[in-house]
Structure formats: structure tokens, C-alpha cells
Amino acid sequence: MIYQLYPRSFYDTNQDGIGDIPGIIEKLDYLKGLGIGAIWLNPVYASPNDDMGYDISDYEQIMKEFGTMDDFKKMLEEAHKREIRIIMDLVVNHSSDEHQWFIESRKSKDNPYRDYYIWREGKQKKEPNNWASFFTPSAWKFDESTGEYYLHLFSEKQPDLNWENEKVREEIFRMINNWLDLGVDGFRMDVINLVAKYPGLLDGTGDKTPSGYVFSPEYFANQPMTFTYLSELYKRCFIGRDCMCVGETPFTDTETAKKFLKKEDPMLDMIFQFELMDIDSGKSGKWEIVPYTMKDFKEVVARWQEATKDSWNSLFWSNHDQPRPLSRFVTWSTQEERVLAGKMLAVAMHLQRGTSFLYQGEEIGMINATFDSVDQLMDIESIQYYQERKKVGREEEAWNAIARKGRDHARTPMQWNAEKNAGFTKGTPWLLVNESYPLINVEQAMKDPDSLYYFYKQLIQCKTTSDTLLYGDFTLLHAMDDNIFGYARRLNKDEIQILCNFTASPVPLVYDVPEESKVILSNYKEHFKDILQPFETIVVQSKAPM
Ligand code: ISL
Ligand code: CA
């Protein structure tokens, strides 16, 4: 179980309203208590925070708001003392425009760093091609000083690095090796499948975005050279080391995943796929929110389990880019139901085959926040989207989408207790504290033996001590049921059935388990053989049929 920790919102020790590394150190025992084996830290490098640390201005320095390199080393040491591994975020598709390389690069066309980034001349006084960016209308920005454009798939302050340039790759490999030598245990590699761009940078042919550009992953995701670069990176940095790497790979289907995960030519240990996170996204992207069914959900889960059966899968309900799962995948109305549903979701995901990622706050059942106006938002994606839609009078529609899927929902401060600012800071928090904190907080969860926190602890214990749950194969059960998600994990003669009612109503279900089976985990004390109670989850172990 890997705990994804968002440092900015975890715990503030110097009361500047921003979480920090000393705050992480202070809470390591809390995390140890939960039973996790590793922490993935969102970026902690020097950054002007245009995209909350995903715009790095120095890969070898710690963000000053978070602390010093000595604080970092101490955290590493303290984590390792507790047998907790530290996985860093690695953001090398782009840097900040305030990185020394880019400051040099933009100075002149013959600067030695010019080729560290992707510069092109305009076409008839317009951008070099029609590509849309994730965050702004065009993926190109005109730079006065040399009269050329640079490519930025994300914000204007995140110029894409030119991986074709061997010097860039060498700098990156050196930097990765430095961190590994320092003792970090691995990396979560940000949009790592976007590093190679199609050589001709051709115009995209898909649908136009409202501002007239074309989102063109066919030319910037999973290009042939991506695999070459990642294989090279693996050989130069990871081989022979006790570390792990998980790649964040949008636009990746199961066939492409197999290429990243093949054992003969290692590139990545796991990937983060997007099909589940995009299950409610329409053709035009995440802001077009569309309905989906239980069958759609099962189809995605089962297909990814199948595709990774010879490699390894990653399991997660959320991360710092996604809304809170309790506000997204289930509909509940009372606090009691929230806790039941939280437990059910935990089982539904984490007893599948793969490594689990638990996003900060999920262990206490945090939910989406209420934002009253765009001024309260901090996330560049939501803010830019809102402003673009406002230009064409569609801000209300944009606001409704942000209320459901804005990235700030996941980023509000961790709720430690019922005191002011949820005990996160005595200063002014950098992002508003979710108003639910008097009810939903760590202190409360620790006092209640039936809390989600203790359930997670039990679940982690269950999974990490069972070979069947770790290594057993996966079979979908009740495939046609519209309300129940069920699966079996089998290893040799051992079978564990996992049944989950995703609804707030009782659902009839006859479960077919042998007499001598036993319930090893559930969110109810009492069970009925022909019904699953509201949000009930039950994990039943038996000997598999011969
Ligand atoms: O966040 C998304 C949807 O809300 C994605 O489209 C996201 O931009 C994409 O998955 C890439 O995410 C990663 O790289 C971005 C950064 O903003 C995200 O926080 C990070 O997870 C650029 O570095
Ligand atoms: Ca601080």
C-alpha cells in the first residue's frame, strides 16, 4: 500500500499556511500506524508553483516553502527507520520557464541551451501547428526575444523539454541517479509517455476545441521513440537498484500498456491508466460529464486485470488531479452511509491484483469541498477553463463541471481535528479547508473503532498477509448485475470472494460459497445469504472448487 501524500496540504509546522517536510516527519507515526509501506510525494522540488510543483525550476533543490535539503534527508532517514519507502514525483516532460535551462534557451537562437526545448518558427504569423494545450487554448507561446514559438503541452510556464537532444536525456539521467544515490526508493513519472513528439509535429486532425485548436495525442502520446527513451532510462538509472517506477500514462490502452510492462525490455514497473478515471468523461474531455453504468465499470476493471496478469497493475480511486471518490462513485446521504460506502469502495478496489495507492484523506473518507466562487480556486486547470468558457458566456456550465471535477477538491488541507483550520495550520491555509472537518477528521476517526481509518488498517493487514490477495488471479463475478461488483481471487485451492453493493439500497444476491467458508472482512456485523445490505461489502474465504 502506497500512500500518496500531497505535501502542500498535509501538515504545516511553521504556520505559513503551507504544509512542509517537517510536518511530514511529525506525522510519520500516523502513517506507520495505518500500515502503509511507502509514500509517494507529490513534487517537492524548487518551483514557482504555476501548476503546484509540476513546474520545476531546479530539480536538485527542495521547494523553499517545504523546507531544506537537510529536512528532506531527515525525512528519508526517519521514514526508512520505520520501514516506509519514499517515492518521488519525477516531472521531466517539461520544466518551469524559470528553470536555468529555459532562461538560457530563450536568450538567443544559438544559445547552447536552445535545443533543450522545442522551438519553431510561426506559420503565416500563426502558431507552428494547431495543437491545443491541456491548460490553454494553444500549445505554443510566442517569445518576443527571438521571434519564435516554444511548445508547452501544459501551461505557458511549463515548456516541454526536447528529449531528442541527447544532452537533455543525460542531464535527466544524472539527476535521477543523484536522487537514487541519496536513498529515494523510486519515482512516479509524470506524463512520461508524452516525452517523444511525432517528428514532423503535424497538425492534429481531430475535433476542434471551442477556441479552434485541436487536442492531438496521436502526435504527442506513446510515440515510437517514447519506448526507446524509457528503455534507455531504465538501463541507465534503475537496473540493479532496489527501486520501483510507476509511469503516469494518459491515452494508453491495454495493448500499449503491455508494451510498457513487458519483462524482456523493462521500462516501467507499473502504469497509471486513465480509463477508470475517465469513465464519466465525454468525447471533449473531463469537463463533459456523462453517465456510465456498473457494467461499464466492470468492463474496464476486468480488462485491465486481464491485460496486466503477466505484469503488474496499479489500483487507485483518486489522486491529486481527481475529485474525491466518495463524491463521485457512490451516492449516500447520512454520515453512517458515508462510512459504509467508504469501506465498500476500499474493498472494491484494493483487493484486486496490484499495488494499491491511497490518496491522502481517503483513509478518513474526505469528500469534495464547496467552493463559492472562482476566487477560491487555486488550480490553474480549473481557473483557465473557467476563464475560457466565460469569454463565450458559458461560465455557469463550467462552474457546474468544476464543482464536480475540479482538481482543488483533492487538494484541500488534510483534516486532522475539529479545531480551527482542521488543525492543519494556525496561519491562513493556502487553499480553503473543507467545511466538513468538524465531522470528518483524523482525531475523530482514531476515537471510533468502527471508523474508516481502522477499516483501512484491517484491509491493509488482510491484503499484505494473504498470498491469494497478493498474487492470486482475478475473475469477475456477477458480471451482468447492475448494482453489485464482485470478483474472486484464487491461488491454488484457496479462493476469496469479494462482493460489493454500490447502492444505498439492499440488493438481492444469492452468494454461492461453500459451507466452511469464513468472512474475513466486512463493513457489517450481520450477514444474510440472499441479500447485500446498503453499501455492504463482504470478503469470504473458502477452498476453491477442484
Ligand atoms: O489533471 C488532469 C485532468 O484533470 C489530467 O489531464 C492531467 O493534466 C494529466 O493527467 C497530467 O497530469 C500530470 O501532469 C500535469 C499536472 O498538472 C498534474 O497534476 C499531473 O498529475 C502537468 O505536469
Ligand atoms: Ca509551512
Coordinates of C-alpha atoms and ligand atoms in Angstrom, one line a residue:
M1 CA 0.0 0.0 0.0
I2 CA 1.4 3.3 -1.1
Y3 CA 0.2 6.5 0.5
Q4 CA 0.0 9.4 -1.9
L5 CA 1.0 12.5 0.1
Y6 CA 0.3 16.0 -1.1
P7 CA 2.9 17.9 0.9
R8 CA 1.4 21.4 0.4
S9 CA -1.8 20.2 2.2
F10 CA -0.6 17.7 4.7
Y11 CA 0.7 19.4 7.8
D12 CA 2.1 22.9 8.4
T13 CA 4.7 23.3 11.2
N14 CA 5.7 26.9 10.8
Q15 CA 2.2 28.4 10.4
D16 CA 2.7 29.9 6.9
G17 CA -0.4 28.1 5.7
I18 CA 1.6 25.7 3.6
G19 CA 2.3 22.0 4.5
D20 CA 6.0 21.2 4.9
I21 CA 8.6 18.4 5.2
P22 CA 8.9 18.8 9.0
G23 CA 5.2 18.3 9.0
I24 CA 5.6 15.0 7.1
I25 CA 8.2 13.9 9.6
E26 CA 5.9 14.7 12.5
K27 CA 3.1 12.6 11.0
L28 CA 5.2 9.5 10.0
D29 CA 4.0 7.6 13.0
Y30 CA 0.4 8.2 12.0
L31 CA 1.1 6.8 8.6
K32 CA 3.1 3.8 10.1
G33 CA 0.0 3.2 12.2
L34 CA -2.1 2.8 9.1
G35 CA 0.2 0.1 7.9
I36 CA 1.5 1.6 4.6
G37 CA 4.7 0.5 3.1
A38 CA 5.7 3.6 1.0
I39 CA 4.8 7.2 0.4
W40 CA 4.6 8.8 -3.0
L41 CA 5.3 12.5 -2.5
N42 CA 3.9 15.0 -5.0
P43 CA 6.7 17.3 -6.3
V44 CA 8.8 18.8 -3.6
Y45 CA 11.4 20.4 -5.9
A46 CA 12.0 24.2 -6.3
S47 CA 9.1 25.7 -8.2
P48 CA 7.2 28.9 -8.8
N49 CA 4.0 26.8 -8.4
D50 CA 2.2 27.8 -11.5
D51 CA 1.0 24.2 -11.6
M52 CA 1.6 23.4 -7.9
G53 CA 5.1 22.0 -8.2
Y54 CA 4.7 20.3 -11.6
D55 CA 6.7 23.3 -13.0
I56 CA 10.2 22.7 -11.6
S57 CA 12.8 25.4 -11.7
D58 CA 15.6 23.3 -10.1
Y59 CA 15.5 19.5 -10.0
E60 CA 18.2 19.4 -7.3
Q61 CA 16.7 21.8 -4.8
I62 CA 13.8 21.5 -2.4
M63 CA 10.9 24.0 -2.6
K64 CA 11.7 26.6 -0.1
E65 CA 8.2 26.7 1.4
F66 CA 8.6 22.9 2.1
G67 CA 12.0 23.1 3.9
T68 CA 15.6 22.4 3.1
M69 CA 17.6 19.6 1.7
D70 CA 18.5 18.7 5.3
D71 CA 14.9 18.4 6.1
F72 CA 14.4 16.1 3.1
K73 CA 17.3 13.9 4.2
K74 CA 16.0 13.7 7.7
M75 CA 12.5 12.7 6.4
L76 CA 14.1 10.0 4.3
E77 CA 16.0 8.7 7.3
E78 CA 13.0 8.8 9.6
A79 CA 10.8 7.1 7.0
H80 CA 13.4 4.4 6.4
K81 CA 13.7 3.8 10.2
R82 CA 10.0 3.0 10.1
E83 CA 10.4 0.8 7.0
I84 CA 8.5 3.2 4.9
R85 CA 9.9 3.8 1.4
I86 CA 9.9 7.2 -0.3
I87 CA 8.9 7.6 -3.9
M88 CA 9.3 11.0 -5.5
D89 CA 7.4 12.5 -8.4
L90 CA 9.5 12.9 -11.5
V91 CA 8.4 15.7 -13.8
V92 CA 10.6 15.6 -16.9
N93 CA 8.2 16.1 -19.8
H94 CA 8.6 19.8 -19.1
S95 CA 10.3 22.1 -16.7
S96 CA 9.4 25.6 -15.4
D97 CA 10.1 28.5 -17.6
E98 CA 12.1 29.7 -14.6
H99 CA 14.5 26.8 -14.9
Q100 CA 18.0 28.0 -15.7
W101 CA 17.9 25.9 -18.9
F102 CA 14.9 27.7 -20.2
I103 CA 16.2 31.1 -19.1
E104 CA 19.3 30.4 -21.3
S105 CA 17.3 28.7 -24.0
R106 CA 15.1 31.7 -24.8
K107 CA 18.1 34.2 -24.9
S108 CA 19.1 33.5 -28.5
K109 CA 18.8 31.0 -31.3
D110 CA 22.4 30.0 -30.9
N111 CA 22.5 29.7 -27.1
P112 CA 23.9 26.2 -26.1
Y113 CA 20.6 25.5 -24.3
R114 CA 18.4 26.5 -27.3
D115 CA 17.8 22.8 -28.2
Y116 CA 16.8 21.8 -24.7
Y117 CA 13.3 22.9 -25.6
I118 CA 11.1 22.7 -28.7
W119 CA 11.3 25.9 -30.6
R120 CA 9.7 26.5 -34.0
E121 CA 9.0 29.4 -36.4
G122 CA 5.4 30.6 -36.8
K123 CA 3.4 29.8 -39.9
Q124 CA 1.9 32.9 -41.6
K125 CA 2.1 34.8 -38.3
K126 CA 0.4 32.0 -36.5
E127 CA 1.4 29.1 -34.3
P128 CA 3.6 26.4 -35.9
N129 CA 0.7 23.9 -35.7
N130 CA -2.8 23.6 -34.4
W131 CA -2.2 21.7 -31.2
A132 CA -4.3 22.5 -28.2
S133 CA -2.7 22.5 -24.7
F134 CA -4.1 20.8 -21.6
F135 CA -4.4 24.2 -19.9
T136 CA -4.6 26.9 -22.5
P137 CA -6.1 27.2 -26.0
S138 CA -2.8 26.8 -28.0
A139 CA 0.1 24.6 -27.1
W140 CA 2.5 27.3 -28.4
K141 CA 3.7 30.5 -27.0
F142 CA 5.3 33.3 -29.0
D143 CA 8.5 34.5 -27.4
E144 CA 9.4 38.1 -28.3
S145 CA 13.2 37.9 -27.7
T146 CA 13.9 35.6 -30.6
G147 CA 10.6 35.8 -32.6
E148 CA 9.9 32.0 -32.3
Y149 CA 7.3 29.9 -30.5
Y150 CA 8.0 27.2 -27.9
L151 CA 5.9 24.2 -27.2
H152 CA 4.0 23.7 -23.9
L153 CA 1.5 20.9 -23.7
F154 CA 0.6 22.2 -20.2
S155 CA 0.8 25.9 -19.0
E156 CA 2.8 28.6 -20.7
K157 CA 5.1 28.3 -17.7
Q158 CA 5.8 24.6 -18.4
P159 CA 7.8 24.5 -21.7
D160 CA 8.3 20.9 -23.0
L161 CA 11.8 19.6 -22.8
N162 CA 13.3 18.3 -26.0
W163 CA 14.1 14.6 -25.4
E164 CA 15.5 14.3 -28.9
N165 CA 18.5 16.2 -27.6
E166 CA 20.9 13.7 -26.0
K167 CA 22.2 16.3 -23.6
V168 CA 18.7 16.7 -22.1
R169 CA 18.5 13.0 -21.6
E170 CA 21.9 12.9 -20.0
E171 CA 21.0 15.7 -17.6
I172 CA 17.8 13.9 -16.6
F173 CA 19.6 10.5 -16.1
R174 CA 22.2 12.2 -14.0
M175 CA 19.6 13.9 -11.8
I176 CA 17.6 10.7 -11.3
N177 CA 20.7 8.8 -10.3
N178 CA 21.6 11.6 -7.8
W179 CA 18.3 11.1 -6.1
L180 CA 18.6 7.4 -6.1
D181 CA 22.1 7.6 -4.6
L182 CA 20.7 9.8 -1.9
G183 CA 18.4 7.0 -1.0
V184 CA 15.0 7.6 -2.5
D185 CA 13.2 4.4 -3.4
G186 CA 11.6 5.1 -6.7
F187 CA 9.6 7.5 -8.9
R188 CA 6.1 8.2 -10.1
M189 CA 6.9 9.6 -13.6
D190 CA 4.6 12.4 -14.6
V191 CA 3.1 12.1 -18.1
I192 CA 6.1 10.1 -19.0
N193 CA 4.5 8.7 -22.2
L194 CA 4.4 12.2 -23.7
V195 CA 8.1 12.8 -23.8
A196 CA 8.6 12.0 -27.5
K197 CA 6.7 14.1 -30.1
Y198 CA 6.0 13.0 -33.6
P199 CA 9.0 14.3 -35.6
G200 CA 7.1 16.4 -38.1
L201 CA 4.8 18.0 -35.4
L202 CA 1.9 17.7 -37.9
D203 CA -1.4 19.4 -37.4
G204 CA -3.9 17.3 -35.4
T205 CA -6.9 16.1 -37.4
G206 CA -9.4 15.6 -34.5
D207 CA -12.3 17.8 -33.4
K208 CA -11.6 21.5 -32.7
T209 CA -11.8 22.7 -29.1
P210 CA -14.1 25.7 -28.6
S211 CA -11.1 28.0 -29.2
G212 CA -10.3 26.4 -32.5
Y213 CA -7.2 24.3 -31.6
V214 CA -7.0 20.5 -31.8
F215 CA -6.0 18.2 -29.0
S216 CA -3.6 15.9 -30.7
P217 CA -2.4 13.0 -28.5
E218 CA -1.9 10.9 -31.7
Y219 CA 1.2 13.1 -32.2
F220 CA 2.4 13.5 -28.7
A221 CA 1.5 10.4 -26.7
N222 CA 3.1 6.9 -26.9
Q223 CA 5.2 7.8 -30.0
P224 CA 7.7 5.1 -31.0
M225 CA 10.6 7.0 -29.5
T226 CA 8.9 7.1 -26.1
F227 CA 9.6 3.4 -25.7
T228 CA 13.2 3.8 -26.8
Y229 CA 13.8 6.6 -24.3
L230 CA 12.1 4.8 -21.4
S231 CA 14.1 1.6 -22.1
E232 CA 17.3 3.7 -22.1
L233 CA 16.2 5.5 -18.9
Y234 CA 15.6 2.1 -17.2
K235 CA 19.0 0.8 -18.2
R236 CA 20.8 4.0 -17.2
C237 CA 19.1 4.5 -13.8
F238 CA 17.0 1.6 -12.5
I239 CA 18.7 -1.6 -13.4
G240 CA 20.4 -3.3 -10.4
R241 CA 18.8 -0.9 -8.0
D242 CA 16.2 -1.8 -5.3
C243 CA 13.6 0.7 -6.5
M244 CA 10.3 1.0 -8.4
C245 CA 8.9 3.2 -11.1
V246 CA 5.3 3.8 -12.0
G247 CA 4.5 5.8 -15.1
E248 CA 1.6 8.2 -15.4
T249 CA 0.3 7.4 -18.9
P250 CA -2.7 9.1 -20.2
F251 CA -4.2 8.0 -23.6
T252 CA -2.9 4.4 -23.0
D253 CA -4.9 1.4 -23.9
T254 CA -4.3 -2.1 -22.6
E255 CA -2.3 -3.1 -25.7
T256 CA 0.1 -0.2 -25.3
A257 CA 0.3 -0.9 -21.6
K258 CA 1.7 -4.3 -22.3
K259 CA 4.5 -2.7 -24.3
F260 CA 5.4 -0.6 -21.3
L261 CA 5.2 -3.5 -18.9
K262 CA 6.9 -6.3 -20.8
K263 CA 9.5 -8.1 -18.8
E264 CA 12.1 -8.7 -21.6
D265 CA 12.6 -5.0 -22.2
P266 CA 11.8 -3.3 -18.9
M267 CA 10.6 0.4 -19.0
L268 CA 8.2 0.7 -16.1
D269 CA 7.1 -1.5 -13.2
M270 CA 3.5 -0.3 -13.3
I271 CA 1.5 2.4 -15.1
F272 CA -1.5 4.6 -14.1
Q273 CA -4.1 4.0 -16.7
F274 CA -6.9 6.6 -17.3
E275 CA -9.9 4.6 -18.4
L276 CA -11.4 4.3 -15.0
M277 CA -10.8 8.0 -14.1
D278 CA -12.3 9.0 -17.4
I279 CA -15.3 6.7 -17.2
D280 CA -17.6 9.7 -16.7
S281 CA -15.8 11.9 -19.3
G282 CA -17.4 12.7 -22.7
K283 CA -15.7 13.0 -26.1
S284 CA -14.5 16.5 -25.4
G285 CA -12.8 15.6 -22.2
K286 CA -13.2 15.6 -18.4
W287 CA -15.5 18.6 -18.2
E288 CA -18.1 16.9 -20.3
I289 CA -19.6 14.7 -17.6
V290 CA -21.5 11.7 -18.9
P291 CA -23.4 8.9 -17.2
Y292 CA -21.9 5.4 -17.1
T293 CA -23.2 2.1 -15.8
M294 CA -21.9 -0.6 -13.4
K295 CA -21.3 -2.8 -16.5
D296 CA -19.0 -0.1 -18.0
F297 CA -17.1 0.0 -14.7
K298 CA -16.7 -3.8 -14.6
E299 CA -15.7 -4.0 -18.2
V300 CA -12.8 -1.5 -17.6
V301 CA -11.7 -3.2 -14.4
A302 CA -11.7 -6.7 -15.8
R303 CA -10.0 -5.8 -19.0
W304 CA -7.1 -4.1 -17.1
Q305 CA -6.8 -7.0 -14.7
E306 CA -6.5 -9.4 -17.7
A307 CA -4.0 -7.1 -19.5
T308 CA -1.7 -7.0 -16.5
K309 CA -1.9 -10.6 -15.5
D310 CA 1.7 -11.3 -16.7
S311 CA 3.0 -8.0 -15.3
W312 CA 1.6 -5.8 -12.5
N313 CA -1.3 -3.4 -12.0
S314 CA -1.8 -0.2 -10.1
L315 CA -5.0 0.3 -8.1
F316 CA -6.4 3.7 -7.1
W317 CA -9.7 5.6 -6.7
S318 CA -8.3 9.1 -6.9
N319 CA -5.2 11.3 -6.8
H320 CA -4.4 15.0 -6.7
D321 CA -6.0 15.5 -10.1
Q322 CA -9.3 13.8 -9.4
P323 CA -12.4 14.5 -7.3
R324 CA -13.0 12.6 -4.1
P325 CA -14.3 9.1 -4.8
L326 CA -17.0 9.4 -2.1
S327 CA -18.4 12.3 -4.0
R328 CA -18.0 10.6 -7.4
F329 CA -18.6 6.9 -7.5
V330 CA -21.4 6.5 -4.9
T331 CA -24.5 8.4 -3.7
W332 CA -25.0 8.5 0.0
S333 CA -26.9 10.8 2.4
T334 CA -26.1 10.2 6.0
Q335 CA -22.7 10.1 7.8
E336 CA -23.3 6.4 8.6
E337 CA -23.7 5.7 4.9
R338 CA -20.6 7.7 4.0
V339 CA -18.5 5.5 6.2
L340 CA -20.2 2.3 4.9
A341 CA -19.7 3.4 1.3
G342 CA -16.1 4.4 2.0
K343 CA -15.3 0.9 3.4
M344 CA -17.1 -0.7 0.4
L345 CA -15.0 1.3 -2.1
A346 CA -11.8 0.4 -0.3
V347 CA -12.5 -3.3 -0.6
A348 CA -13.8 -3.0 -4.2
M349 CA -10.5 -1.5 -5.4
H350 CA -7.7 -2.7 -3.2
L351 CA -8.3 -6.4 -3.0
Q352 CA -7.8 -6.6 -6.7
R353 CA -4.5 -7.8 -8.0
G354 CA -2.0 -4.9 -8.0
T355 CA -0.3 -2.3 -5.9
S356 CA -2.7 0.0 -4.0
F357 CA -2.4 3.7 -3.9
L358 CA -4.3 5.5 -1.2
Y359 CA -4.7 9.2 -1.7
Q360 CA -4.3 11.5 1.3
G361 CA -7.5 11.9 3.2
E362 CA -9.2 8.9 1.6
E363 CA -8.5 6.9 4.8
I364 CA -10.8 9.2 6.8
G365 CA -13.4 9.5 4.0
M366 CA -12.8 13.1 2.9
I367 CA -15.3 14.4 0.4
N368 CA -15.4 17.2 -2.3
A369 CA -15.3 20.7 -1.0
T370 CA -17.8 23.5 -1.6
F371 CA -16.3 26.5 -3.4
D372 CA -18.4 29.7 -3.5
S373 CA -16.5 31.5 -6.3
V374 CA -13.7 31.1 -8.7
D375 CA -11.5 33.4 -6.5
Q376 CA -11.3 30.5 -4.0
L377 CA -9.8 28.2 -6.6
M378 CA -6.0 27.7 -6.8
D379 CA -5.8 25.2 -9.6
I380 CA -4.6 26.5 -13.0
E381 CA -6.6 24.0 -14.9
S382 CA -10.0 25.0 -13.4
I383 CA -9.2 28.7 -13.4
Q384 CA -8.1 28.7 -17.1
Y385 CA -11.1 26.6 -18.2
Y386 CA -13.5 28.9 -16.4
Q387 CA -12.0 32.0 -17.9
E388 CA -12.1 30.5 -21.4
R389 CA -15.7 29.5 -21.1
K390 CA -16.6 32.9 -19.6
K391 CA -15.5 34.5 -22.8
V392 CA -18.3 32.8 -24.6
G393 CA -20.9 33.2 -21.9
R394 CA -20.8 29.6 -20.7
E395 CA -19.3 30.2 -17.3
E396 CA -22.3 28.7 -15.4
E397 CA -21.9 25.4 -17.2
A398 CA -18.1 25.5 -16.5
W399 CA -18.7 26.2 -12.8
N400 CA -21.0 23.2 -12.5
A401 CA -18.4 21.0 -14.0
I402 CA -15.7 22.4 -11.7
A403 CA -17.9 21.8 -8.7
R404 CA -17.8 18.1 -9.6
K405 CA -14.4 17.5 -11.1
G406 CA -12.1 20.4 -10.3
R407 CA -8.7 19.3 -9.0
D408 CA -8.8 21.5 -5.9
H409 CA -11.3 19.1 -4.3
A410 CA -8.4 16.7 -3.7
R411 CA -6.0 19.4 -2.6
T412 CA -7.8 21.0 0.4
P413 CA -5.8 20.6 3.6
M414 CA -5.7 17.3 5.5
Q415 CA -8.3 17.3 8.3
W416 CA -6.5 16.4 11.5
N417 CA -9.0 17.5 14.1
A418 CA -12.1 19.7 14.8
E419 CA -10.0 22.8 15.8
K420 CA -9.6 25.9 13.6
N421 CA -8.4 25.0 10.0
A422 CA -8.9 21.3 10.9
G423 CA -5.6 21.5 12.8
F424 CA -3.7 21.8 9.5
T425 CA -2.2 25.3 10.3
K426 CA -2.6 28.1 12.7
G427 CA -1.9 30.5 9.9
T428 CA -4.0 31.2 6.8
P429 CA -4.3 28.0 4.7
W430 CA -3.1 28.3 1.1
L431 CA -6.4 26.7 -0.1
L432 CA -9.7 26.7 1.8
V433 CA -10.3 24.0 4.4
N434 CA -13.2 21.7 3.5
E435 CA -16.2 22.7 5.7
S436 CA -16.8 19.0 6.7
Y437 CA -13.8 19.0 9.1
P438 CA -15.8 19.1 12.4
L439 CA -17.2 15.7 11.4
I440 CA -14.5 14.2 9.2
N441 CA -11.1 14.3 10.8
V442 CA -8.3 12.1 12.0
E443 CA -8.8 12.6 15.7
Q444 CA -12.5 11.6 15.4
A445 CA -11.5 8.5 13.3
M446 CA -8.9 7.4 15.8
K447 CA -11.5 7.5 18.6
D448 CA -14.1 5.4 16.8
P449 CA -13.3 1.7 16.5
D450 CA -15.7 1.4 13.6
S451 CA -14.1 4.2 11.6
L452 CA -12.9 4.0 8.0
Y453 CA -9.4 4.6 9.3
Y454 CA -9.4 1.3 11.3
F455 CA -11.1 -0.5 8.5
Y456 CA -8.2 0.5 6.1
K457 CA -5.8 -0.7 8.7
Q458 CA -7.5 -4.0 8.7
L459 CA -7.7 -4.2 5.0
I460 CA -4.0 -3.4 4.5
Q461 CA -3.2 -6.1 7.1
C462 CA -5.5 -8.6 5.2
K463 CA -4.0 -7.9 1.8
T464 CA -0.4 -7.9 2.8
T465 CA -0.6 -11.2 4.7
S466 CA -2.5 -13.2 2.1
D467 CA -0.7 -14.7 -0.8
T468 CA -4.1 -15.2 -2.5
L469 CA -4.9 -11.5 -2.3
L470 CA -1.4 -10.5 -3.4
Y471 CA -0.7 -13.0 -6.2
G472 CA -3.9 -14.9 -6.9
D473 CA -5.6 -14.5 -10.2
F474 CA -8.7 -12.3 -10.8
T475 CA -12.1 -13.5 -12.0
L476 CA -15.1 -11.2 -12.4
L477 CA -18.3 -12.4 -10.7
H478 CA -21.9 -11.4 -11.3
A479 CA -20.8 -9.7 -14.5
M480 CA -24.4 -8.8 -15.5
D481 CA -25.6 -7.3 -12.2
D482 CA -26.3 -3.6 -12.3
N483 CA -25.6 -2.9 -8.7
I484 CA -23.1 -5.4 -7.4
F485 CA -19.4 -5.5 -8.2
G486 CA -17.9 -8.9 -7.3
Y487 CA -14.8 -10.8 -8.1
A488 CA -12.8 -13.8 -6.9
R489 CA -9.1 -14.1 -6.2
R490 CA -7.8 -17.6 -6.5
L491 CA -4.4 -19.2 -5.7
N492 CA -4.0 -23.0 -5.8
K493 CA -7.0 -24.2 -3.8
D494 CA -7.7 -21.1 -1.9
E495 CA -10.5 -18.8 -3.1
I496 CA -11.5 -15.4 -1.8
Q497 CA -14.8 -13.9 -3.0
I498 CA -15.3 -10.1 -2.8
L499 CA -18.8 -8.7 -3.1
C500 CA -19.7 -5.1 -3.0
N501 CA -23.1 -3.3 -3.2
F502 CA -22.5 0.1 -4.8
T503 CA -26.0 1.3 -3.9
A504 CA -27.7 2.7 -0.8
S505 CA -30.5 0.1 -1.1
P506 CA -30.5 -3.6 -0.2
V507 CA -29.9 -5.8 -3.3
P508 CA -30.9 -9.4 -3.6
L509 CA -28.0 -11.7 -4.3
V510 CA -27.5 -15.3 -3.7
Y511 CA -23.9 -15.9 -2.9
D512 CA -22.5 -19.1 -3.8
V513 CA -20.0 -20.0 -1.1
P514 CA -19.2 -23.4 0.4
E515 CA -20.4 -24.2 3.9
E516 CA -17.0 -24.0 5.6
S517 CA -16.1 -20.5 4.2
K518 CA -15.4 -17.7 6.6
V519 CA -15.9 -13.9 6.4
I520 CA -12.5 -12.3 6.6
L521 CA -13.6 -8.6 6.2
S522 CA -16.9 -6.8 6.1
N523 CA -18.5 -3.4 6.9
Y524 CA -21.4 -5.2 8.6
K525 CA -21.5 -7.5 11.6
E526 CA -24.5 -9.4 10.4
H527 CA -25.0 -11.1 7.0
F528 CA -27.9 -12.5 5.0
K529 CA -27.3 -15.2 2.5
D530 CA -29.6 -13.8 -0.1
I531 CA -29.2 -10.1 0.2
L532 CA -26.4 -7.5 0.2
Q533 CA -27.3 -4.6 2.6
P534 CA -26.9 -1.0 1.6
F535 CA -23.2 -0.5 0.6
E536 CA -22.4 -3.8 2.1
T537 CA -19.1 -5.4 1.3
I538 CA -18.1 -8.9 2.3
V539 CA -14.9 -10.8 1.8
V540 CA -15.3 -14.5 2.1
Q541 CA -12.6 -17.1 2.1
S542 CA -13.0 -20.7 1.1
K543 CA -11.3 -23.6 -0.6
A544 CA -11.7 -23.2 -4.3
P545 CA -13.7 -25.8 -6.2
M546 CA -11.5 -28.6 -7.6
Ligands
ISL1 O1 -5.4 16.5 -14.4 C1 -5.9 16.1 -15.4 C2 -7.3 16.1 -15.6 O2 -7.8 16.9 -14.6 C3 -5.1 15.5 -16.5 O3 -5.4 15.8 -17.7 C4 -3.6 15.8 -16.2 O4 -3.3 17.1 -16.6 C5 -2.8 14.8 -16.8 O5 -3.1 13.6 -16.3 C6 -1.3 15.0 -16.4 O6 -1.2 15.2 -15.0 C7 0.1 15.3 -14.5 O7 0.8 16.3 -15.2 C8 0.3 17.7 -15.1 C9 0.0 18.1 -13.7 O8 -0.8 19.3 -13.8 C10 -0.8 17.1 -13.0 O9 -1.0 17.5 -11.7 C11 0.0 15.8 -13.1 O10 -0.6 14.7 -12.3 C12 1.4 18.5 -15.7 O11 2.6 18.3 -15.1
CA2 CA 4.7 25.6 6.4

